Amino acid sequence: MIEKHTQSIAGNLKKPIALVGMMGAGKSYIGQKLAKALDCEFHDSDACIEQQVGKAIAQIFSNDGEQAFRAMEQDVIYGLLSKKNVVIATGGGAVTTSETLGALKQKGVMIWLNPSLDTIWSRIKDEGHRPLLDCDHPQDVLENLMDKRRDLYAQAHIQIDDNVLTSEKSVEQVIKAINEHLA
Ligand code: S3P
């Protein structure tokens, strides 16, 4: 099944595929599977920043602040968007920088992975590496962030509302949606 859709994309894919969405939306997980299925490189913007700066994201937030992190994120995403045949997993807040959002829309096929907040919370509640949720009421913060970001994510070319993160099915769904978008 995946093979059939992959064939339709081959040759049509002139822009990088950029996955956006909240923390825990599955951008890195799906992105890696998608890149494999499409025979593309996979890049995770957070991982690229950590590699370039030599610090963990949480450390960058606490040492340099969110604004400095967003500037680094913008630079890294600009660089990734200039590559060919890539799938990019962006950080959940990348869309909050208007220049980054503009570049994602213009230079990429922007895909919003949008599982429900309950699903997201169940995935991330036991993880401790996200600086914005390192607070007393992380679930409330998550909801507030989503309220602020929903309209930004919604500017994506493609929206996938999918709570079932079984790799085969989700990747298939994303590939089908990309084909429909490119048709
Ligand atoms: C952030 C999401 C994180 C990371 C940073 C900020 C956000 O990436 O970029 O902690 O603002 O939502 P993931 O979406 O990969 O968790």
PDB file of C-alpha atoms and ligand atoms in Angstrom:
ATOM      1  CA  MET A   1       0.000   0.000   0.000  1.00  0.00           C
ATOM      2  CA  ILE A   2       2.713   2.472   1.004  1.00  0.00           C
ATOM      3  CA  GLU A   3       4.661   1.586  -2.126  1.00  0.00           C
ATOM      4  CA  LYS A   4       1.806   2.601  -4.425  1.00  0.00           C
ATOM      5  CA  HIS A   5       1.510   6.055  -2.850  1.00  0.00           C
ATOM      6  CA  THR A   6       5.263   6.515  -2.694  1.00  0.00           C
ATOM      7  CA  GLN A   7       5.479   5.978  -6.426  1.00  0.00           C
ATOM      8  CA  SER A   8       2.972   8.759  -7.054  1.00  0.00           C
ATOM      9  CA  ILE A   9       5.013  11.173  -4.956  1.00  0.00           C
ATOM     10  CA  ALA A  10       8.330  10.350  -6.611  1.00  0.00           C
ATOM     11  CA  GLY A  11       9.244  13.171  -8.989  1.00  0.00           C
ATOM     12  CA  ASN A  12       6.441  15.380  -7.681  1.00  0.00           C
ATOM     13  CA  LEU A  13       8.127  16.273  -4.461  1.00  0.00           C
ATOM     14  CA  LYS A  14       9.972  19.493  -5.219  1.00  0.00           C
ATOM     15  CA  LYS A  15       9.724  20.941  -1.734  1.00  0.00           C
ATOM     16  CA  PRO A  16      10.847  19.682   1.667  1.00  0.00           C
ATOM     17  CA  ILE A  17       8.156  18.128   3.803  1.00  0.00           C
ATOM     18  CA  ALA A  18       7.878  19.972   7.111  1.00  0.00           C
ATOM     19  CA  LEU A  19       5.928  18.511  10.000  1.00  0.00           C
ATOM     20  CA  VAL A  20       4.496  20.952  12.525  1.00  0.00           C
ATOM     21  CA  GLY A  21       2.335  20.479  15.594  1.00  0.00           C
ATOM     22  CA  MET A  22       2.450  20.427  19.349  1.00  0.00           C
ATOM     23  CA  MET A  23       5.032  18.650  21.456  1.00  0.00           C
ATOM     24  CA  GLY A  24       4.115  14.975  21.445  1.00  0.00           C
ATOM     25  CA  ALA A  25       2.222  15.204  18.161  1.00  0.00           C
ATOM     26  CA  GLY A  26       4.509  12.537  16.717  1.00  0.00           C
ATOM     27  CA  LYS A  27       6.524  14.754  14.363  1.00  0.00           C
ATOM     28  CA  SER A  28       9.841  12.983  14.908  1.00  0.00           C
ATOM     29  CA  TYR A  29       8.333   9.531  15.031  1.00  0.00           C
ATOM     30  CA  ILE A  30       6.215   9.920  11.907  1.00  0.00           C
ATOM     31  CA  GLY A  31       8.897  12.024  10.228  1.00  0.00           C
ATOM     32  CA  GLN A  32      11.449   9.238  10.440  1.00  0.00           C
ATOM     33  CA  LYS A  33       9.018   6.667   9.075  1.00  0.00           C
ATOM     34  CA  LEU A  34       7.928   9.036   6.331  1.00  0.00           C
ATOM     35  CA  ALA A  35      11.500   9.813   5.304  1.00  0.00           C
ATOM     36  CA  LYS A  36      12.239   6.110   5.104  1.00  0.00           C
ATOM     37  CA  ALA A  37       9.136   5.431   3.007  1.00  0.00           C
ATOM     38  CA  LEU A  38       9.949   8.303   0.630  1.00  0.00           C
ATOM     39  CA  ASP A  39      13.675   7.618   0.585  1.00  0.00           C
ATOM     40  CA  CYS A  40      14.432  11.110   1.892  1.00  0.00           C
ATOM     41  CA  GLU A  41      16.777  12.425   4.569  1.00  0.00           C
ATOM     42  CA  PHE A  42      15.209  13.075   7.963  1.00  0.00           C
ATOM     43  CA  HIS A  43      16.125  16.069  10.119  1.00  0.00           C
ATOM     44  CA  ASP A  44      14.774  17.117  13.477  1.00  0.00           C
ATOM     45  CA  SER A  45      15.228  20.859  14.062  1.00  0.00           C
ATOM     46  CA  ASP A  46      15.667  20.450  17.836  1.00  0.00           C
ATOM     47  CA  ALA A  47      18.346  17.794  17.334  1.00  0.00           C
ATOM     48  CA  CYS A  48      20.128  20.038  14.792  1.00  0.00           C
ATOM     49  CA  ILE A  49      20.120  22.949  17.254  1.00  0.00           C
ATOM     50  CA  GLU A  50      21.429  20.769  20.076  1.00  0.00           C
ATOM     51  CA  GLN A  51      24.182  19.504  17.827  1.00  0.00           C
ATOM     52  CA  GLN A  52      25.154  22.984  16.615  1.00  0.00           C
ATOM     53  CA  VAL A  53      25.096  24.637  20.016  1.00  0.00           C
ATOM     54  CA  GLY A  54      26.362  21.655  22.001  1.00  0.00           C
ATOM     55  CA  LYS A  55      23.625  22.084  24.623  1.00  0.00           C
ATOM     56  CA  ALA A  56      20.304  20.390  25.331  1.00  0.00           C
ATOM     57  CA  ILE A  57      17.164  22.383  24.449  1.00  0.00           C
ATOM     58  CA  ALA A  58      16.274  22.763  28.153  1.00  0.00           C
ATOM     59  CA  GLN A  59      19.727  24.166  28.806  1.00  0.00           C
ATOM     60  CA  ILE A  60      19.414  26.653  25.937  1.00  0.00           C
ATOM     61  CA  PHE A  61      16.083  27.833  27.365  1.00  0.00           C
ATOM     62  CA  SER A  62      17.501  28.289  30.838  1.00  0.00           C
ATOM     63  CA  ASN A  63      20.861  29.799  29.798  1.00  0.00           C
ATOM     64  CA  ASP A  64      19.894  31.886  26.802  1.00  0.00           C
ATOM     65  CA  GLY A  65      16.099  32.246  27.010  1.00  0.00           C
ATOM     66  CA  GLU A  66      13.286  31.336  24.658  1.00  0.00           C
ATOM     67  CA  GLN A  67      13.861  34.285  22.322  1.00  0.00           C
ATOM     68  CA  ALA A  68      17.445  33.215  21.633  1.00  0.00           C
ATOM     69  CA  PHE A  69      16.231  29.654  21.094  1.00  0.00           C
ATOM     70  CA  ARG A  70      13.632  30.853  18.551  1.00  0.00           C
ATOM     71  CA  ALA A  71      16.340  32.703  16.619  1.00  0.00           C
ATOM     72  CA  MET A  72      18.475  29.547  16.503  1.00  0.00           C
ATOM     73  CA  GLU A  73      15.417  27.556  15.477  1.00  0.00           C
ATOM     74  CA  GLN A  74      14.667  29.987  12.673  1.00  0.00           C
ATOM     75  CA  ASP A  75      18.232  29.720  11.316  1.00  0.00           C
ATOM     76  CA  VAL A  76      18.225  25.942  11.484  1.00  0.00           C
ATOM     77  CA  ILE A  77      14.821  25.633   9.794  1.00  0.00           C
ATOM     78  CA  TYR A  78      15.822  28.087   7.036  1.00  0.00           C
ATOM     79  CA  GLY A  79      18.853  25.866   6.386  1.00  0.00           C
ATOM     80  CA  LEU A  80      16.815  22.672   6.358  1.00  0.00           C
ATOM     81  CA  LEU A  81      14.220  24.185   4.011  1.00  0.00           C
ATOM     82  CA  SER A  82      16.947  24.840   1.452  1.00  0.00           C
ATOM     83  CA  LYS A  83      17.685  21.114   1.170  1.00  0.00           C
ATOM     84  CA  LYS A  84      16.160  18.776  -1.382  1.00  0.00           C
ATOM     85  CA  ASN A  85      14.414  15.510  -0.579  1.00  0.00           C
ATOM     86  CA  VAL A  86      14.095  16.041   3.128  1.00  0.00           C
ATOM     87  CA  VAL A  87      11.502  15.452   5.788  1.00  0.00           C
ATOM     88  CA  ILE A  88      11.822  17.949   8.640  1.00  0.00           C
ATOM     89  CA  ALA A  89      10.351  17.576  12.118  1.00  0.00           C
ATOM     90  CA  THR A  90      10.088  21.092  13.547  1.00  0.00           C
ATOM     91  CA  GLY A  91       9.873  22.001  17.231  1.00  0.00           C
ATOM     92  CA  GLY A  92       6.330  22.585  18.468  1.00  0.00           C
ATOM     93  CA  GLY A  93       6.780  26.336  18.797  1.00  0.00           C
ATOM     94  CA  ALA A  94       8.557  26.974  15.494  1.00  0.00           C
ATOM     95  CA  VAL A  95       5.356  28.407  13.996  1.00  0.00           C
ATOM     96  CA  THR A  96       5.249  31.146  16.659  1.00  0.00           C
ATOM     97  CA  THR A  97       8.093  32.959  14.881  1.00  0.00           C
ATOM     98  CA  SER A  98       6.354  34.629  11.958  1.00  0.00           C
ATOM     99  CA  GLU A  99       9.423  34.440   9.689  1.00  0.00           C
ATOM    100  CA  THR A 100       9.755  30.707  10.366  1.00  0.00           C
ATOM    101  CA  LEU A 101       6.057  30.158   9.730  1.00  0.00           C
ATOM    102  CA  GLY A 102       6.307  32.146   6.492  1.00  0.00           C
ATOM    103  CA  ALA A 103       9.281  30.091   5.292  1.00  0.00           C
ATOM    104  CA  LEU A 104       7.572  26.802   6.185  1.00  0.00           C
ATOM    105  CA  LYS A 105       4.515  27.822   4.161  1.00  0.00           C
ATOM    106  CA  GLN A 106       6.455  29.154   1.228  1.00  0.00           C
ATOM    107  CA  LYS A 107       9.336  26.712   0.920  1.00  0.00           C
ATOM    108  CA  GLY A 108       7.889  23.516   2.311  1.00  0.00           C
ATOM    109  CA  VAL A 109       4.909  21.249   2.191  1.00  0.00           C
ATOM    110  CA  MET A 110       3.732  22.083   5.695  1.00  0.00           C
ATOM    111  CA  ILE A 111       1.870  19.302   7.458  1.00  0.00           C
ATOM    112  CA  TRP A 112       0.117  19.740  10.800  1.00  0.00           C
ATOM    113  CA  LEU A 113       0.018  16.575  12.872  1.00  0.00           C
ATOM    114  CA  ASN A 114      -2.936  17.221  15.122  1.00  0.00           C
ATOM    115  CA  PRO A 115      -3.826  14.491  17.606  1.00  0.00           C
ATOM    116  CA  SER A 116      -6.174  15.444  20.458  1.00  0.00           C
ATOM    117  CA  LEU A 117      -4.720  17.174  23.511  1.00  0.00           C
ATOM    118  CA  ASP A 118      -5.628  14.133  25.596  1.00  0.00           C
ATOM    119  CA  THR A 119      -3.549  11.946  23.327  1.00  0.00           C
ATOM    120  CA  ILE A 120      -0.679  14.407  23.411  1.00  0.00           C
ATOM    121  CA  TRP A 121      -0.814  14.659  27.197  1.00  0.00           C
ATOM    122  CA  SER A 122      -0.853  10.899  27.631  1.00  0.00           C
ATOM    123  CA  ARG A 123       2.279  10.667  25.500  1.00  0.00           C
ATOM    124  CA  ILE A 124       4.308  13.405  27.135  1.00  0.00           C
ATOM    125  CA  LYS A 125       3.181  13.539  30.755  1.00  0.00           C
ATOM    126  CA  ASP A 126       5.989  11.306  31.980  1.00  0.00           C
ATOM    127  CA  GLU A 127       8.726  12.959  29.941  1.00  0.00           C
ATOM    128  CA  GLY A 128      10.752  15.647  31.627  1.00  0.00           C
ATOM    129  CA  HIS A 129      12.819  17.289  28.915  1.00  0.00           C
ATOM    130  CA  ARG A 130      10.438  19.996  27.696  1.00  0.00           C
ATOM    131  CA  PRO A 131      11.292  23.340  29.301  1.00  0.00           C
ATOM    132  CA  LEU A 132       7.898  24.965  28.648  1.00  0.00           C
ATOM    133  CA  LEU A 133       6.162  22.186  30.596  1.00  0.00           C
ATOM    134  CA  ASP A 134       8.613  22.240  33.474  1.00  0.00           C
ATOM    135  CA  CYS A 135       6.110  24.012  35.738  1.00  0.00           C
ATOM    136  CA  ASP A 136       3.359  23.389  38.315  1.00  0.00           C
ATOM    137  CA  HIS A 137       0.429  22.871  35.932  1.00  0.00           C
ATOM    138  CA  PRO A 138       1.889  21.502  32.721  1.00  0.00           C
ATOM    139  CA  GLN A 139      -1.428  20.234  31.365  1.00  0.00           C
ATOM    140  CA  ASP A 140      -2.946  23.724  31.639  1.00  0.00           C
ATOM    141  CA  VAL A 141       0.114  25.207  29.985  1.00  0.00           C
ATOM    142  CA  LEU A 142      -0.200  22.693  27.162  1.00  0.00           C
ATOM    143  CA  GLU A 143      -3.836  23.683  26.607  1.00  0.00           C
ATOM    144  CA  ASN A 144      -2.975  27.390  26.670  1.00  0.00           C
ATOM    145  CA  LEU A 145      -0.171  26.895  24.183  1.00  0.00           C
ATOM    146  CA  MET A 146      -2.526  25.013  21.890  1.00  0.00           C
ATOM    147  CA  ASP A 147      -5.084  27.823  22.115  1.00  0.00           C
ATOM    148  CA  LYS A 148      -2.425  30.332  21.116  1.00  0.00           C
ATOM    149  CA  ARG A 149      -1.001  28.197  18.333  1.00  0.00           C
ATOM    150  CA  ARG A 150      -4.034  26.547  16.758  1.00  0.00           C
ATOM    151  CA  ASP A 151      -4.497  29.256  14.114  1.00  0.00           C
ATOM    152  CA  LEU A 152      -0.802  29.136  13.268  1.00  0.00           C
ATOM    153  CA  TYR A 153      -0.727  25.365  12.796  1.00  0.00           C
ATOM    154  CA  ALA A 154      -3.940  25.623  10.810  1.00  0.00           C
ATOM    155  CA  GLN A 155      -2.041  27.534   8.123  1.00  0.00           C
ATOM    156  CA  ALA A 156      -0.437  24.241   7.106  1.00  0.00           C
ATOM    157  CA  HIS A 157      -1.093  22.920   3.610  1.00  0.00           C
ATOM    158  CA  ILE A 158      -2.195  19.609   5.076  1.00  0.00           C
ATOM    159  CA  GLN A 159      -3.830  18.731   8.398  1.00  0.00           C
ATOM    160  CA  ILE A 160      -3.787  15.216   9.815  1.00  0.00           C
ATOM    161  CA  ASP A 161      -6.119  14.581  12.742  1.00  0.00           C
ATOM    162  CA  ASP A 162      -4.948  11.213  13.873  1.00  0.00           C
ATOM    163  CA  ASN A 163      -4.841   9.764  17.346  1.00  0.00           C
ATOM    164  CA  VAL A 164      -3.615   6.369  16.294  1.00  0.00           C
ATOM    165  CA  LEU A 165       0.117   6.437  16.119  1.00  0.00           C
ATOM    166  CA  THR A 166       0.669   3.060  14.564  1.00  0.00           C
ATOM    167  CA  SER A 167       3.476   3.817  12.189  1.00  0.00           C
ATOM    168  CA  GLU A 168       2.212   1.967   9.124  1.00  0.00           C
ATOM    169  CA  LYS A 169      -1.269   3.476   9.180  1.00  0.00           C
ATOM    170  CA  SER A 170      -0.186   7.017  10.031  1.00  0.00           C
ATOM    171  CA  VAL A 171       2.550   7.148   7.420  1.00  0.00           C
ATOM    172  CA  GLU A 172       0.152   5.794   4.839  1.00  0.00           C
ATOM    173  CA  GLN A 173      -2.331   8.505   5.754  1.00  0.00           C
ATOM    174  CA  VAL A 174       0.288  11.248   5.486  1.00  0.00           C
ATOM    175  CA  ILE A 175       1.561  10.014   2.125  1.00  0.00           C
ATOM    176  CA  LYS A 176      -1.991   9.853   0.772  1.00  0.00           C
ATOM    177  CA  ALA A 177      -2.614  13.424   1.950  1.00  0.00           C
ATOM    178  CA  ILE A 178       0.607  14.661   0.329  1.00  0.00           C
ATOM    179  CA  ASN A 179      -0.388  13.037  -2.952  1.00  0.00           C
ATOM    180  CA  GLU A 180      -3.798  14.678  -2.816  1.00  0.00           C
ATOM    181  CA  HIS A 181      -2.160  18.034  -2.070  1.00  0.00           C
ATOM    182  CA  LEU A 182       0.293  17.695  -4.968  1.00  0.00           C
ATOM    183  CA  ALA A 183      -2.316  16.436  -7.446  1.00  0.00           C
TER     184      ALA A 183
HETATM  185  C1  S3P B   1       8.710  23.498  22.046  1.00  0.00           C
HETATM  186  C2  S3P B   1       8.714  22.209  21.585  1.00  0.00           C
HETATM  187  C3  S3P B   1       9.904  21.359  21.635  1.00  0.00           C
HETATM  188  C4  S3P B   1      11.177  22.203  21.657  1.00  0.00           C
HETATM  189  C5  S3P B   1      11.100  23.219  22.748  1.00  0.00           C
HETATM  190  C6  S3P B   1       9.915  24.167  22.586  1.00  0.00           C
HETATM  191  C7  S3P B   1       7.459  24.290  21.980  1.00  0.00           C
HETATM  192  O1  S3P B   1       9.945  20.494  20.504  1.00  0.00           O
HETATM  193  O2  S3P B   1      11.393  22.833  20.434  1.00  0.00           O
HETATM  194  O3  S3P B   1      11.009  22.533  23.967  1.00  0.00           O
HETATM  195  O4  S3P B   1       7.538  25.523  22.079  1.00  0.00           O
HETATM  196  O5  S3P B   1       6.382  23.682  21.787  1.00  0.00           O
HETATM  197  P1  S3P B   1       8.967  19.214  20.305  1.00  0.00           P
HETATM  198  O6  S3P B   1       7.722  19.723  19.680  1.00  0.00           O
HETATM  199  O7  S3P B   1       9.745  18.338  19.396  1.00  0.00           O
HETATM  200  O8  S3P B   1       8.768  18.635  21.661  1.00  0.00           O
END
